[in-house]
Amino acid sequence: MSHPLEQSLIELLGGLLLLTVFAMLSIRRIFSMIRIFVLQGLILSASTFIVGLVSGEKHLLFQAFITFFLKVVVLPFLLFRLVQRLRLRGDVEVVLNVPVTMVTGIFVVIFSYAVASPLSQMAMTVSRGLIGVGLATVLLSFLVILTRRKAVTQVLGLLSLENGLLFSATNATYGMPMIVELGVALDVLVGTLLFGVFFFQIRESFENLDLERLERTWED
Amino acid sequence: MKSFWVFLGSSLAKMVLVVFLAPLFVGWLNMVRALMANRTPPGLLQPFKDWGKLFTKEIIIPEGSSMLFRWIPRIVFSLLLMSSLLVPMTEPHDDGWVFGDALVLIGILSLVRVLMSLGAMDSGTPFGGIGGRREMMVGFLAEPATILVIFTTYLVSHSTMTFVTADSLQSGSILPTPSLVFGGLSFFLILLGENARMPIDNPATHLELTMIHEAMMLEYTGPSLALMEWASAIKILVYLLMGIGLFFPWGVTGGPGWSGLLPAFGMLAGKLFMAGAILGVFETLVAKLRIFRVPEFMTLAFLLAILGFLSHFVLET
């Protein structure tokens, strides 16, 4: 490798990204989850920025700035305001208990590392070893969505999933074309706004954000 | 290869140093905790004063306890002193004369744990029993994580000897690899659990339902109590030295000569100073976990250790 320092810095950031998803899995409070999401966005934009510097791809730098603006500034602001207006506080209800979720998470990581290792041998990018980390982030975010009941935390899982996808794309192929990135960023923003409206609707109809109640009404 | 007498002399010197450094560190830690809680801190030498006073008092042996109870403070103290020889302090590589690697160190530490629990159960009081059992629970949850952390450092440095690990890391890049970051975080959690620090156990409480470590100490009096407290101070110092040796070894001397010893000792003192400050602040900020959340905490340590282990294969090969 011609960039040993940047290389190990990117690897370090990849490891930290994985750590934030595990923190999301294990944490019980909504506010802390949003804070971890901010941290995740910060790590993602830093790693995108460094990959952009190393590879010389200009659009990755733009993407890093968009990621920073959207995921460290705008989305957390929206989410914090939403949580405050919905007056959600206290513990998130989890479906599985935390140690079981974490052990499942370990297996998910092993699985995605195993799946990604042939992929990363084919890729030609600087940071190809990190495809496994990106895949693990995606699958662990699925796990976050699966193990949470509240709508807000499920949306946080979805956003973290999108982070994982972006990370994989950056490290596997130096990102998607600029127009796709912009589209995705706009989609995420609009999606979060729509979800905000949905939350109010759900709560007005069912007096709760617990999504299990939605399933129950179908049976009644 | 050093001669036997040099080895003996340096080992004795190291033991004496550890014996006097441990109370100093605990004193510093208590000072930080007091400052964080807006209390007037006790002096740095307060542990010496406390334990010195205890040494002048008589030993009261609980009725019905066996010889084990009388001997355990001395055995525990000497075992922990012995374990301090296995962690790097100011010398990186003691060729040939080191009698064990990190796994031996873990073995000695778990032997200490078993002996302390036995001693606590020996007097037959319910509190001792509770403390001993809880200590064993925390220990058996922490041990696999510790061994995995050791294996992770083994993968990086190809040796389980703490001295060699410190040596090879010292010559490597200053930027930590992901596996060492995970390993270091995991080791920090293990350190808190094994030394009965704040999220697991409050070292300053005597509240019956929550204490782990203090419950085991309840029956000891006078010099026995002083020895036990001193031993736990040495234990936390040994864990810290191990952590420093495995994850922050920079500044340990390169050569065997005397000239590097003084700056290395300065670096060590600085690192311990920082460690005490971080530990004290951390302990003030977190709330104590319920005892049933302890497995969760230790699962987190185990998980981080596994992640470090895996990351080495995926990211660093």
PDB file of N, CA, C and O in Angstrom, chain B residues 239-280:
ATOM      1  N   TYR B 239      -3.391  -4.935  36.756  1.00  0.00           N
ATOM      2  CA  TYR B 239      -4.262  -4.846  35.577  1.00  0.00           C
ATOM      3  C   TYR B 239      -3.908  -3.629  34.726  1.00  0.00           C
ATOM      4  O   TYR B 239      -3.854  -3.702  33.502  1.00  0.00           O
ATOM      5  N   LEU B 240      -3.660  -2.506  35.405  1.00  0.00           N
ATOM      6  CA  LEU B 240      -3.329  -1.300  34.649  1.00  0.00           C
ATOM      7  C   LEU B 240      -2.009  -1.455  33.914  1.00  0.00           C
ATOM      8  O   LEU B 240      -1.884  -1.066  32.744  1.00  0.00           O
ATOM      9  N   LEU B 241      -1.022  -2.054  34.589  1.00  0.00           N
ATOM     10  CA  LEU B 241       0.280  -2.236  33.940  1.00  0.00           C
ATOM     11  C   LEU B 241       0.143  -3.152  32.737  1.00  0.00           C
ATOM     12  O   LEU B 241       0.762  -2.939  31.696  1.00  0.00           O
ATOM     13  N   MET B 242      -0.722  -4.175  32.892  1.00  0.00           N
ATOM     14  CA  MET B 242      -0.960  -5.085  31.775  1.00  0.00           C
ATOM     15  C   MET B 242      -1.607  -4.324  30.618  1.00  0.00           C
ATOM     16  O   MET B 242      -1.189  -4.456  29.461  1.00  0.00           O
ATOM     17  N   GLY B 243      -2.609  -3.498  30.944  1.00  0.00           N
ATOM     18  CA  GLY B 243      -3.263  -2.721  29.903  1.00  0.00           C
ATOM     19  C   GLY B 243      -2.289  -1.775  29.226  1.00  0.00           C
ATOM     20  O   GLY B 243      -2.264  -1.656  28.003  1.00  0.00           O
ATOM     21  N   ILE B 244      -1.460  -1.118  30.026  1.00  0.00           N
ATOM     22  CA  ILE B 244      -0.473  -0.195  29.461  1.00  0.00           C
ATOM     23  C   ILE B 244       0.503  -0.962  28.581  1.00  0.00           C
ATOM     24  O   ILE B 244       0.829  -0.546  27.477  1.00  0.00           O
ATOM     25  N   GLY B 245       0.944  -2.116  29.073  1.00  0.00           N
ATOM     26  CA  GLY B 245       1.914  -2.901  28.314  1.00  0.00           C
ATOM     27  C   GLY B 245       1.345  -3.413  27.008  1.00  0.00           C
ATOM     28  O   GLY B 245       2.046  -3.483  26.000  1.00  0.00           O
ATOM     29  N   LEU B 246       0.058  -3.767  27.010  1.00  0.00           N
ATOM     30  CA  LEU B 246      -0.512  -4.359  25.801  1.00  0.00           C
ATOM     31  C   LEU B 246      -0.993  -3.310  24.811  1.00  0.00           C
ATOM     32  O   LEU B 246      -0.974  -3.533  23.614  1.00  0.00           O
ATOM     33  N   PHE B 247      -1.440  -2.145  25.323  1.00  0.00           N
ATOM     34  CA  PHE B 247      -2.090  -1.196  24.412  1.00  0.00           C
ATOM     35  C   PHE B 247      -1.401   0.166  24.320  1.00  0.00           C
ATOM     36  O   PHE B 247      -1.568   0.856  23.347  1.00  0.00           O
ATOM     37  N   PHE B 248      -0.669   0.560  25.351  1.00  0.00           N
ATOM     38  CA  PHE B 248       0.028   1.852  25.295  1.00  0.00           C
ATOM     39  C   PHE B 248       1.487   1.697  25.695  1.00  0.00           C
ATOM     40  O   PHE B 248       1.929   2.324  26.662  1.00  0.00           O
ATOM     41  N   PRO B 249       2.245   0.870  25.015  1.00  0.00           N
ATOM     42  CA  PRO B 249       3.580   0.577  25.538  1.00  0.00           C
ATOM     43  C   PRO B 249       4.616   1.652  25.245  1.00  0.00           C
ATOM     44  O   PRO B 249       5.760   1.494  25.652  1.00  0.00           O
ATOM     45  N   TRP B 250       4.260   2.748  24.588  1.00  0.00           N
ATOM     46  CA  TRP B 250       5.285   3.699  24.178  1.00  0.00           C
ATOM     47  C   TRP B 250       5.964   4.320  25.380  1.00  0.00           C
ATOM     48  O   TRP B 250       5.295   4.721  26.334  1.00  0.00           O
ATOM     49  N   GLY B 251       7.285   4.373  25.325  1.00  0.00           N
ATOM     50  CA  GLY B 251       8.018   4.981  26.419  1.00  0.00           C
ATOM     51  C   GLY B 251       8.670   3.968  27.333  1.00  0.00           C
ATOM     52  O   GLY B 251       9.447   4.339  28.195  1.00  0.00           O
ATOM     53  N   VAL B 252       8.346   2.681  27.172  1.00  0.00           N
ATOM     54  CA  VAL B 252       9.078   1.659  27.907  1.00  0.00           C
ATOM     55  C   VAL B 252      10.469   1.592  27.291  1.00  0.00           C
ATOM     56  O   VAL B 252      10.621   1.721  26.086  1.00  0.00           O
ATOM     57  N   THR B 253      11.507   1.449  28.129  1.00  0.00           N
ATOM     58  CA  THR B 253      12.867   1.575  27.604  1.00  0.00           C
ATOM     59  C   THR B 253      13.180   0.545  26.541  1.00  0.00           C
ATOM     60  O   THR B 253      12.663  -0.555  26.549  1.00  0.00           O
ATOM     61  N   GLY B 254      14.039   0.917  25.617  1.00  0.00           N
ATOM     62  CA  GLY B 254      14.415   0.013  24.558  1.00  0.00           C
ATOM     63  C   GLY B 254      15.487  -0.974  24.975  1.00  0.00           C
ATOM     64  O   GLY B 254      15.428  -2.151  24.656  1.00  0.00           O
ATOM     65  N   GLY B 255      16.471  -0.530  25.704  1.00  0.00           N
ATOM     66  CA  GLY B 255      17.601  -1.393  25.997  1.00  0.00           C
ATOM     67  C   GLY B 255      17.610  -1.862  27.436  1.00  0.00           C
ATOM     68  O   GLY B 255      16.781  -1.463  28.242  1.00  0.00           O
ATOM     69  N   PRO B 256      18.549  -2.728  27.766  1.00  0.00           N
ATOM     70  CA  PRO B 256      18.622  -3.255  29.110  1.00  0.00           C
ATOM     71  C   PRO B 256      19.390  -2.344  30.079  1.00  0.00           C
ATOM     72  O   PRO B 256      19.424  -2.612  31.266  1.00  0.00           O
ATOM     73  N   GLY B 257      19.959  -1.265  29.566  1.00  0.00           N
ATOM     74  CA  GLY B 257      20.846  -0.468  30.409  1.00  0.00           C
ATOM     75  C   GLY B 257      20.121   0.343  31.464  1.00  0.00           C
ATOM     76  O   GLY B 257      18.905   0.418  31.500  1.00  0.00           O
ATOM     77  N   TRP B 258      20.897   0.964  32.341  1.00  0.00           N
ATOM     78  CA  TRP B 258      20.328   1.753  33.430  1.00  0.00           C
ATOM     79  C   TRP B 258      19.904   3.140  32.956  1.00  0.00           C
ATOM     80  O   TRP B 258      19.063   3.778  33.585  1.00  0.00           O
ATOM     81  N   SER B 259      20.517   3.595  31.839  1.00  0.00           N
ATOM     82  CA  SER B 259      20.330   4.991  31.458  1.00  0.00           C
ATOM     83  C   SER B 259      18.882   5.279  31.071  1.00  0.00           C
ATOM     84  O   SER B 259      18.393   6.377  31.293  1.00  0.00           O
ATOM     85  N   GLY B 260      18.204   4.272  30.484  1.00  0.00           N
ATOM     86  CA  GLY B 260      16.833   4.498  30.042  1.00  0.00           C
ATOM     87  C   GLY B 260      15.831   4.391  31.165  1.00  0.00           C
ATOM     88  O   GLY B 260      14.645   4.654  30.965  1.00  0.00           O
ATOM     89  N   LEU B 261      16.277   3.980  32.331  1.00  0.00           N
ATOM     90  CA  LEU B 261      15.342   3.631  33.393  1.00  0.00           C
ATOM     91  C   LEU B 261      14.581   4.837  33.913  1.00  0.00           C
ATOM     92  O   LEU B 261      13.379   4.777  34.144  1.00  0.00           O
ATOM     93  N   LEU B 262      15.276   5.952  34.063  1.00  0.00           N
ATOM     94  CA  LEU B 262      14.641   7.111  34.678  1.00  0.00           C
ATOM     95  C   LEU B 262      13.540   7.716  33.799  1.00  0.00           C
ATOM     96  O   LEU B 262      12.407   7.901  34.266  1.00  0.00           O
ATOM     97  N   PRO B 263      13.834   7.985  32.483  1.00  0.00           N
ATOM     98  CA  PRO B 263      12.747   8.479  31.636  1.00  0.00           C
ATOM     99  C   PRO B 263      11.600   7.495  31.514  1.00  0.00           C
ATOM    100  O   PRO B 263      10.423   7.900  31.487  1.00  0.00           O
ATOM    101  N   ALA B 264      11.936   6.189  31.484  1.00  0.00           N
ATOM    102  CA  ALA B 264      10.872   5.186  31.387  1.00  0.00           C
ATOM    103  C   ALA B 264       9.986   5.251  32.617  1.00  0.00           C
ATOM    104  O   ALA B 264       8.762   5.160  32.523  1.00  0.00           O
ATOM    105  N   PHE B 265      10.614   5.457  33.759  1.00  0.00           N
ATOM    106  CA  PHE B 265       9.831   5.537  34.982  1.00  0.00           C
ATOM    107  C   PHE B 265       8.954   6.790  34.981  1.00  0.00           C
ATOM    108  O   PHE B 265       7.808   6.746  35.428  1.00  0.00           O
ATOM    109  N   GLY B 266       9.512   7.885  34.430  1.00  0.00           N
ATOM    110  CA  GLY B 266       8.714   9.099  34.314  1.00  0.00           C
ATOM    111  C   GLY B 266       7.503   8.875  33.433  1.00  0.00           C
ATOM    112  O   GLY B 266       6.379   9.266  33.786  1.00  0.00           O
ATOM    113  N   MET B 267       7.706   8.196  32.274  1.00  0.00           N
ATOM    114  CA  MET B 267       6.589   7.890  31.385  1.00  0.00           C
ATOM    115  C   MET B 267       5.540   7.064  32.106  1.00  0.00           C
ATOM    116  O   MET B 267       4.335   7.312  31.996  1.00  0.00           O
ATOM    117  N   LEU B 268       6.021   6.068  32.860  1.00  0.00           N
ATOM    118  CA  LEU B 268       5.101   5.180  33.570  1.00  0.00           C
ATOM    119  C   LEU B 268       4.269   5.973  34.570  1.00  0.00           C
ATOM    120  O   LEU B 268       3.046   5.825  34.644  1.00  0.00           O
ATOM    121  N   ALA B 269       4.961   6.848  35.327  1.00  0.00           N
ATOM    122  CA  ALA B 269       4.244   7.653  36.320  1.00  0.00           C
ATOM    123  C   ALA B 269       3.204   8.528  35.626  1.00  0.00           C
ATOM    124  O   ALA B 269       2.062   8.646  36.091  1.00  0.00           O
ATOM    125  N   GLY B 270       3.585   9.111  34.473  1.00  0.00           N
ATOM    126  CA  GLY B 270       2.633   9.935  33.737  1.00  0.00           C
ATOM    127  C   GLY B 270       1.425   9.138  33.284  1.00  0.00           C
ATOM    128  O   GLY B 270       0.284   9.583  33.408  1.00  0.00           O
ATOM    129  N   LYS B 271       1.685   7.914  32.775  1.00  0.00           N
ATOM    130  CA  LYS B 271       0.576   7.083  32.298  1.00  0.00           C
ATOM    131  C   LYS B 271      -0.345   6.696  33.443  1.00  0.00           C
ATOM    132  O   LYS B 271      -1.574   6.716  33.304  1.00  0.00           O
ATOM    133  N   LEU B 272       0.248   6.349  34.593  1.00  0.00           N
ATOM    134  CA  LEU B 272      -0.589   5.971  35.734  1.00  0.00           C
ATOM    135  C   LEU B 272      -1.394   7.165  36.226  1.00  0.00           C
ATOM    136  O   LEU B 272      -2.558   7.027  36.618  1.00  0.00           O
ATOM    137  N   PHE B 273      -0.753   8.353  36.186  1.00  0.00           N
ATOM    138  CA  PHE B 273      -1.448   9.588  36.560  1.00  0.00           C
ATOM    139  C   PHE B 273      -2.687   9.779  35.684  1.00  0.00           C
ATOM    140  O   PHE B 273      -3.803   9.992  36.159  1.00  0.00           O
ATOM    141  N   MET B 274      -2.474   9.628  34.349  1.00  0.00           N
ATOM    142  CA  MET B 274      -3.587   9.768  33.407  1.00  0.00           C
ATOM    143  C   MET B 274      -4.643   8.693  33.656  1.00  0.00           C
ATOM    144  O   MET B 274      -5.845   8.973  33.653  1.00  0.00           O
ATOM    145  N   ALA B 275      -4.175   7.449  33.869  1.00  0.00           N
ATOM    146  CA  ALA B 275      -5.121   6.344  34.071  1.00  0.00           C
ATOM    147  C   ALA B 275      -5.982   6.606  35.294  1.00  0.00           C
ATOM    148  O   ALA B 275      -7.199   6.405  35.255  1.00  0.00           O
ATOM    149  N   GLY B 276      -5.352   7.093  36.381  1.00  0.00           N
ATOM    150  CA  GLY B 276      -6.118   7.378  37.587  1.00  0.00           C
ATOM    151  C   GLY B 276      -7.130   8.477  37.340  1.00  0.00           C
ATOM    152  O   GLY B 276      -8.286   8.385  37.774  1.00  0.00           O
ATOM    153  N   ALA B 277      -6.731   9.518  36.594  1.00  0.00           N
ATOM    154  CA  ALA B 277      -7.659  10.614  36.312  1.00  0.00           C
ATOM    155  C   ALA B 277      -8.834  10.112  35.483  1.00  0.00           C
ATOM    156  O   ALA B 277     -10.004  10.390  35.792  1.00  0.00           O
ATOM    157  N   ILE B 278      -8.531   9.332  34.414  1.00  0.00           N
ATOM    158  CA  ILE B 278      -9.611   8.836  33.554  1.00  0.00           C
ATOM    159  C   ILE B 278     -10.550   7.936  34.342  1.00  0.00           C
ATOM    160  O   ILE B 278     -11.779   8.071  34.273  1.00  0.00           O
ATOM    161  N   LEU B 279      -9.950   7.030  35.116  1.00  0.00           N
ATOM    162  CA  LEU B 279     -10.760   6.089  35.894  1.00  0.00           C
ATOM    163  C   LEU B 279     -11.637   6.832  36.891  1.00  0.00           C
ATOM    164  O   LEU B 279     -12.833   6.532  37.038  1.00  0.00           O
ATOM    165  N   GLY B 280     -11.060   7.825  37.573  1.00  0.00           N
ATOM    166  CA  GLY B 280     -11.822   8.564  38.575  1.00  0.00           C
ATOM    167  C   GLY B 280     -12.982   9.321  37.950  1.00  0.00           C
ATOM    168  O   GLY B 280     -14.108   9.276  38.445  1.00  0.00           O
TER     169      GLY B 280
END
